[in-house]
PDB file of N, CA and C in Angstrom:
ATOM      1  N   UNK H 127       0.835  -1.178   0.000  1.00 47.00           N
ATOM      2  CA  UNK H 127       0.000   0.000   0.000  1.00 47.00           C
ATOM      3  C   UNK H 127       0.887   1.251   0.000  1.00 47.00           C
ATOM      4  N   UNK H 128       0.415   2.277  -0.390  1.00 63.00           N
ATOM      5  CA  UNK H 128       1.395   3.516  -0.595  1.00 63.00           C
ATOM      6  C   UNK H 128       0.692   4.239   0.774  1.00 63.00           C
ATOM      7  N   UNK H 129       2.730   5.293   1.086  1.00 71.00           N
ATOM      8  CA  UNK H 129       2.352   5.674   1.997  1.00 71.00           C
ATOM      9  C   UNK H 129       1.268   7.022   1.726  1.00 71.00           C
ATOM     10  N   UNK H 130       0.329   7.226   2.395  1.00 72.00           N
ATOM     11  CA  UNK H 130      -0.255   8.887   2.483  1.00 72.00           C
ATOM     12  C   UNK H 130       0.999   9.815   2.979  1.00 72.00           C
ATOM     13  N   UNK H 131       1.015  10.468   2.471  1.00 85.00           N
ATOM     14  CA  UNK H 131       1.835  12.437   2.402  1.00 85.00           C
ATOM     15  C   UNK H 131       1.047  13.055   3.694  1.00 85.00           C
ATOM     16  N   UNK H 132       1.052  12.203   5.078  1.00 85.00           N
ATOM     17  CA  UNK H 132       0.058  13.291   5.691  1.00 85.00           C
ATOM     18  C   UNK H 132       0.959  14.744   6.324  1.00 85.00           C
ATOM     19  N   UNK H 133       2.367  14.570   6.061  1.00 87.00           N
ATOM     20  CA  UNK H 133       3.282  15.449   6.495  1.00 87.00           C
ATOM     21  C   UNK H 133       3.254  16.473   5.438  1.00 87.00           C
ATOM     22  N   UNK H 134       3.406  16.461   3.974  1.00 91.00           N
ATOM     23  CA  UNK H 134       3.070  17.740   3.369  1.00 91.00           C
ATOM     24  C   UNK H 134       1.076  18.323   3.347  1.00 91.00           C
ATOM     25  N   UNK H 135       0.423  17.304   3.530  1.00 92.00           N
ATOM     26  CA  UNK H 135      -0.786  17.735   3.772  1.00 92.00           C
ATOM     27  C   UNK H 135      -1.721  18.602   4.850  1.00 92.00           C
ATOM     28  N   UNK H 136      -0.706  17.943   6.327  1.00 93.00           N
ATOM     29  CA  UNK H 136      -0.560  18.517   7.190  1.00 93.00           C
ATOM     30  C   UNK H 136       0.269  20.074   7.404  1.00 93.00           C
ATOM     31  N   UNK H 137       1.228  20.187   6.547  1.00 94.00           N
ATOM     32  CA  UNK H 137       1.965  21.462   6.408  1.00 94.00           C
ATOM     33  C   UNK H 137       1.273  22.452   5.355  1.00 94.00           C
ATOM     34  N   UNK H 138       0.244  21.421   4.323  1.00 96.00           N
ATOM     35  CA  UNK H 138      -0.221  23.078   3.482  1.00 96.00           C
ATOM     36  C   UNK H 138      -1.499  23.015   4.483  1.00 96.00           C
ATOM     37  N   UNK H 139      -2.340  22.388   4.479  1.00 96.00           N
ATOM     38  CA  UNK H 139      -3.574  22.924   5.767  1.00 96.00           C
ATOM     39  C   UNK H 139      -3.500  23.918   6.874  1.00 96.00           C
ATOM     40  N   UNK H 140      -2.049  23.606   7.623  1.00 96.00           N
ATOM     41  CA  UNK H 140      -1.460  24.587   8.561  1.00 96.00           C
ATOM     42  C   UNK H 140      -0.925  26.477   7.922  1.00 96.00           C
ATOM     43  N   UNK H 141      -0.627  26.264   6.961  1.00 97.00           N
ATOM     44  CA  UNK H 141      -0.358  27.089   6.083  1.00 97.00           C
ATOM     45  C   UNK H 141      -1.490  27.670   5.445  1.00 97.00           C
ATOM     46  N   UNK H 142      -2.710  27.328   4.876  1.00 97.00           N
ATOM     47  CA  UNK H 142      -3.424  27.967   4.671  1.00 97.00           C
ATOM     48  C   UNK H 142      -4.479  27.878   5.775  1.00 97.00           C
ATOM     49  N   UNK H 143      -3.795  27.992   6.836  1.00 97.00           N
ATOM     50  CA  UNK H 143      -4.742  28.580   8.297  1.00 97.00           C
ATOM     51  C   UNK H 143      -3.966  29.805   8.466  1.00 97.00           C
ATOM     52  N   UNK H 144      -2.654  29.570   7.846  1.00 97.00           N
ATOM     53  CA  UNK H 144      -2.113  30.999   8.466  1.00 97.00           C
ATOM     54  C   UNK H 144      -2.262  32.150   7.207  1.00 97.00           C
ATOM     55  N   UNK H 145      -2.595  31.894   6.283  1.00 98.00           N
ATOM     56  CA  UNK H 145      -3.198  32.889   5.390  1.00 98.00           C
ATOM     57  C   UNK H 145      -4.486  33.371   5.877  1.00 98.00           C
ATOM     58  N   UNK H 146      -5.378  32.393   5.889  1.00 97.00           N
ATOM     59  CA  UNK H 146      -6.744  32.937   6.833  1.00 97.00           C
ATOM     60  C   UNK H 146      -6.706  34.040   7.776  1.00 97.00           C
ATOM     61  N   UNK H 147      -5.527  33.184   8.557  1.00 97.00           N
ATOM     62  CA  UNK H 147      -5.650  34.813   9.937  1.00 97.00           C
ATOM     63  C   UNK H 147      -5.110  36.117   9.378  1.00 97.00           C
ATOM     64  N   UNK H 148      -3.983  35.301   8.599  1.00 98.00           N
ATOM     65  CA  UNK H 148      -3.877  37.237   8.067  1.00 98.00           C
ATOM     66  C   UNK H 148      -4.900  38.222   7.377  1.00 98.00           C
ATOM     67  N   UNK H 149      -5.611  37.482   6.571  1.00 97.00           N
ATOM     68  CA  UNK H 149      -6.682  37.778   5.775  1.00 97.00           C
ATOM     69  C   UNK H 149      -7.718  38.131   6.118  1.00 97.00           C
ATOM     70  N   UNK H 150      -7.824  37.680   7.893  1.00 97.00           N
ATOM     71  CA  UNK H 150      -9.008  38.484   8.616  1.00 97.00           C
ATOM     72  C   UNK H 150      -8.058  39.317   9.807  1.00 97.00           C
ATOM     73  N   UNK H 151      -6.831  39.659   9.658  1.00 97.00           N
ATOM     74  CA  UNK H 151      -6.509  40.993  10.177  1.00 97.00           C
ATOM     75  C   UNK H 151      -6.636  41.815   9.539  1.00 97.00           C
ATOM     76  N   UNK H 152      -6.458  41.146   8.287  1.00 97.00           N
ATOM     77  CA  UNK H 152      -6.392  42.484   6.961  1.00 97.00           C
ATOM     78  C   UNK H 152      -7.799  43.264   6.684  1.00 97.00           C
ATOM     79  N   UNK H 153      -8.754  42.133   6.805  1.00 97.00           N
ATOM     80  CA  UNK H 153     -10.395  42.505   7.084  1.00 97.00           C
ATOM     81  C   UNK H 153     -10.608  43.131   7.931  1.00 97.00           C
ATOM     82  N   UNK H 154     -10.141  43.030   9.062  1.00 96.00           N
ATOM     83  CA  UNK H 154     -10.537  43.928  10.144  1.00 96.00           C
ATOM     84  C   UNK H 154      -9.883  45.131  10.162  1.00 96.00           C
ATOM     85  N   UNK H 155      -8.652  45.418   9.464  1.00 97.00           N
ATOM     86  CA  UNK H 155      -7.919  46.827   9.635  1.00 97.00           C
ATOM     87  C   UNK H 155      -8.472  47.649   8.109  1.00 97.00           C
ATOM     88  N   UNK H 156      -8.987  47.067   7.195  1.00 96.00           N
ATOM     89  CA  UNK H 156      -9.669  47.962   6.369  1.00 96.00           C
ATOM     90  C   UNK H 156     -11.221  47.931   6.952  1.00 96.00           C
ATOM     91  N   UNK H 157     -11.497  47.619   8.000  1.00 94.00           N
ATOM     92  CA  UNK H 157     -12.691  47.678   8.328  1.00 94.00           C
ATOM     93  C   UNK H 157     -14.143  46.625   7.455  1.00 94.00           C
ATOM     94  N   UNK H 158     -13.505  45.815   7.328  1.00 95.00           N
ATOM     95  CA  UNK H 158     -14.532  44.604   7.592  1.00 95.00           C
ATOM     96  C   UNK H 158     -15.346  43.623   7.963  1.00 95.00           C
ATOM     97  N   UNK H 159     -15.863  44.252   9.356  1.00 94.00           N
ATOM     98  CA  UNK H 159     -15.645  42.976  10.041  1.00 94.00           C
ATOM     99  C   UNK H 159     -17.133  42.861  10.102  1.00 94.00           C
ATOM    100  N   UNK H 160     -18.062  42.282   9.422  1.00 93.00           N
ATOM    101  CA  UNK H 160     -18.452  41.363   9.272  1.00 93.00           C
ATOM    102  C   UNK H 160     -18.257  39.852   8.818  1.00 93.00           C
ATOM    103  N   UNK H 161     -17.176  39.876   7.657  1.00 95.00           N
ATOM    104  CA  UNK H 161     -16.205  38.918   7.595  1.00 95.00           C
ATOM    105  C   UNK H 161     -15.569  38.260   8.169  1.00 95.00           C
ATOM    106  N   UNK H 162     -14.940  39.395   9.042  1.00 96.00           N
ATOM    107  CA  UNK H 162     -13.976  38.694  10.388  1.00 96.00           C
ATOM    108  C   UNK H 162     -13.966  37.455  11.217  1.00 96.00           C
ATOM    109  N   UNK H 163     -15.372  37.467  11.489  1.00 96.00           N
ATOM    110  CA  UNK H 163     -15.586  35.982  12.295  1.00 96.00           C
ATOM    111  C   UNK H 163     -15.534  34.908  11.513  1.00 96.00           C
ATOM    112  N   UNK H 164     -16.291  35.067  10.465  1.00 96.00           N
ATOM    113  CA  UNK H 164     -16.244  33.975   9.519  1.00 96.00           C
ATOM    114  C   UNK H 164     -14.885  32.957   8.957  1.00 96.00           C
ATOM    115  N   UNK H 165     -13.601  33.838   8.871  1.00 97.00           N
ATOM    116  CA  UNK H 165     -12.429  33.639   8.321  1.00 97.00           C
ATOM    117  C   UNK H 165     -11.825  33.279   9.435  1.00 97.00           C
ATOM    118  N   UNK H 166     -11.891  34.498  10.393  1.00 97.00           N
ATOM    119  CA  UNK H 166     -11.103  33.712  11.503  1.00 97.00           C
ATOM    120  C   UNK H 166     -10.844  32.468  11.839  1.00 97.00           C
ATOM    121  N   UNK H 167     -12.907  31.658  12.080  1.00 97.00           N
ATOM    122  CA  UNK H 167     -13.376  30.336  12.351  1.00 97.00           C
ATOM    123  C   UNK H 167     -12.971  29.463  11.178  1.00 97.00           C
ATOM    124  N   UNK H 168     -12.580  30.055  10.207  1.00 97.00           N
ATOM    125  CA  UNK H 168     -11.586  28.877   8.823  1.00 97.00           C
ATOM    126  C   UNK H 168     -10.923  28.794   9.116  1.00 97.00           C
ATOM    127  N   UNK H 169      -9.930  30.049  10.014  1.00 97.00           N
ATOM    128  CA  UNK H 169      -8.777  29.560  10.035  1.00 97.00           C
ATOM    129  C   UNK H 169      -8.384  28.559  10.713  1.00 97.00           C
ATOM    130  N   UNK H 170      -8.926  28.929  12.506  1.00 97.00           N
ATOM    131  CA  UNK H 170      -8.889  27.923  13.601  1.00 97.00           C
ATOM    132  C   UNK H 170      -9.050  26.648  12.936  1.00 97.00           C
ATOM    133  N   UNK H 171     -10.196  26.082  12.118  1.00 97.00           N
ATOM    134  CA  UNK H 171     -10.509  24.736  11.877  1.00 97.00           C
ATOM    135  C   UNK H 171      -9.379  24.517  10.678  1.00 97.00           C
ATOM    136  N   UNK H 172      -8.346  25.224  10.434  1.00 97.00           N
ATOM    137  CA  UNK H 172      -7.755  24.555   9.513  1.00 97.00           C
ATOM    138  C   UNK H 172      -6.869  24.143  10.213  1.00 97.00           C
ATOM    139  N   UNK H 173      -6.262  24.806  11.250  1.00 97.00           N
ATOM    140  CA  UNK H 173      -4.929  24.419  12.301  1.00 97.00           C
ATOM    141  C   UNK H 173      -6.008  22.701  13.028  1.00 97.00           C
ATOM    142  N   UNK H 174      -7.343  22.898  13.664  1.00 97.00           N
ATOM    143  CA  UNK H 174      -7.527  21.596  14.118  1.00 97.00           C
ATOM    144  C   UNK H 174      -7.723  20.882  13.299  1.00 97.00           C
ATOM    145  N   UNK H 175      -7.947  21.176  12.034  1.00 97.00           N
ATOM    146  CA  UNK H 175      -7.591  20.370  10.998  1.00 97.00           C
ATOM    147  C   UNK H 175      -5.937  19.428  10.722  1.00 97.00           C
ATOM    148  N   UNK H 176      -5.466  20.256  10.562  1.00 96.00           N
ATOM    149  CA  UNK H 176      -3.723  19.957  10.259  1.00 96.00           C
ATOM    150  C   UNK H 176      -3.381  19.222  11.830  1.00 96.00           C
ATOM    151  N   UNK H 177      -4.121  19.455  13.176  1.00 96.00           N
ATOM    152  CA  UNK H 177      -3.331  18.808  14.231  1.00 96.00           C
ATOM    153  C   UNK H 177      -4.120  17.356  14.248  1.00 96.00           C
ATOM    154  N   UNK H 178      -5.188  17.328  14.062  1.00 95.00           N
ATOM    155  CA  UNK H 178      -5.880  16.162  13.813  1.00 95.00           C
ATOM    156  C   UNK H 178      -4.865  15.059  12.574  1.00 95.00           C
ATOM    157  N   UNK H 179      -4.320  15.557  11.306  1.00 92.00           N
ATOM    158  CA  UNK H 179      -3.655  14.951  10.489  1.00 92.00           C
ATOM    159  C   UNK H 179      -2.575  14.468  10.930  1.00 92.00           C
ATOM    160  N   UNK H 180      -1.589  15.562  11.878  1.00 92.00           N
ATOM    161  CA  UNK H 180      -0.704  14.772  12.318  1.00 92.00           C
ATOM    162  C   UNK H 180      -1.101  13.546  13.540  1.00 92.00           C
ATOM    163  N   UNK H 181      -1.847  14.200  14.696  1.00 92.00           N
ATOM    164  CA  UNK H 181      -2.380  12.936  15.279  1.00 92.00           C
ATOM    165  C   UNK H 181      -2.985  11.671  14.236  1.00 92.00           C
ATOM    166  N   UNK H 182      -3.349  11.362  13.281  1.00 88.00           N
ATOM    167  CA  UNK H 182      -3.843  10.423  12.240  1.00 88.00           C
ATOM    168  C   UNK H 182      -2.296  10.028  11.970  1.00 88.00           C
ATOM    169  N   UNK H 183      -1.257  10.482  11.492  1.00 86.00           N
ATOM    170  CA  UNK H 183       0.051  10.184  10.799  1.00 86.00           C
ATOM    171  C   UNK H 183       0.424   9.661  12.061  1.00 86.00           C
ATOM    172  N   UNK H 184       0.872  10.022  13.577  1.00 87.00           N
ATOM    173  CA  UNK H 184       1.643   9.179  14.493  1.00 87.00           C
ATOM    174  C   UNK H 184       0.772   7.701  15.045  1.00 87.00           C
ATOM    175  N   UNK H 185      -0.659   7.796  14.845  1.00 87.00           N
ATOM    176  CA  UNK H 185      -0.666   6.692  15.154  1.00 87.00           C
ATOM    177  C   UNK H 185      -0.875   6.082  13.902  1.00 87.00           C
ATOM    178  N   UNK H 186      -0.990   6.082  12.669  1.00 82.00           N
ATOM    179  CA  UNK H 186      -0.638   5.306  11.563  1.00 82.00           C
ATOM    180  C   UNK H 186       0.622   4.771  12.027  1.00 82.00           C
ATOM    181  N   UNK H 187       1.869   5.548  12.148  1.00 81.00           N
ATOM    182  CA  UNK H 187       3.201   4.956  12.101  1.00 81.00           C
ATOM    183  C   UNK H 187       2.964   4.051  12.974  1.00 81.00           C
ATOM    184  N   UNK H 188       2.776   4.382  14.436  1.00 81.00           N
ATOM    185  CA  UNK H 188       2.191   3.502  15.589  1.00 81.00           C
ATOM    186  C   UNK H 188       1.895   1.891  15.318  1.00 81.00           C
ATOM    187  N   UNK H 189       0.739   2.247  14.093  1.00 75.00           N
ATOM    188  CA  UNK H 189       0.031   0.743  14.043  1.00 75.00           C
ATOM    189  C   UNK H 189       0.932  -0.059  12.900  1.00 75.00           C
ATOM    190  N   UNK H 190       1.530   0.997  11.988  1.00 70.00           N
ATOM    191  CA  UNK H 190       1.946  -0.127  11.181  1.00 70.00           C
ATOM    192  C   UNK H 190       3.992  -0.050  11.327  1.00 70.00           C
ATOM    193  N   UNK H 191       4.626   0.279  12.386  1.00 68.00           N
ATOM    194  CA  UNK H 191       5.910   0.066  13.056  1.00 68.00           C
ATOM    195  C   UNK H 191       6.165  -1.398  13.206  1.00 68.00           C
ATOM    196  N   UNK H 192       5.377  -2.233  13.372  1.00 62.00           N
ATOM    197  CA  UNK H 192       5.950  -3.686  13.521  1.00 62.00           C
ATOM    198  C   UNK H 192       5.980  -4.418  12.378  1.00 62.00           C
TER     199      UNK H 192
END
């Protein structure tokens, strides 16, 4: 079986959480913020997104190490 990439998958998810937050500072300093919450809450779920992937990748290794 091939391995899953959850280490570069996990690194662009994390990465485009951190575009998100900038993108709703940037919203909020030109005065957008109705937006604001919305993007913010993408962003957060993209980081528990990406920490969830790596938790999925250590216990993959976990189960299949022997």
């Amino acid at each position: 079986m091939k391995k899953v990439p959850f280490g570069s998958l996990a690194a662009s998810i994390a990465a485009l959480g951190t575009v998100l937050g900038f993108l709703a500072l940037q919203l909020r300093a030109d005065g957008y913020e109705p937006y604001v919450d919305s993007v913010a809450t993408a962003s957060v779920v993209m980081y528990v997104t990406s920490a969830l992937i790596v938790g999925t990748w250590v216990r993959a290794r976990r189960l299949h190490s022997d």
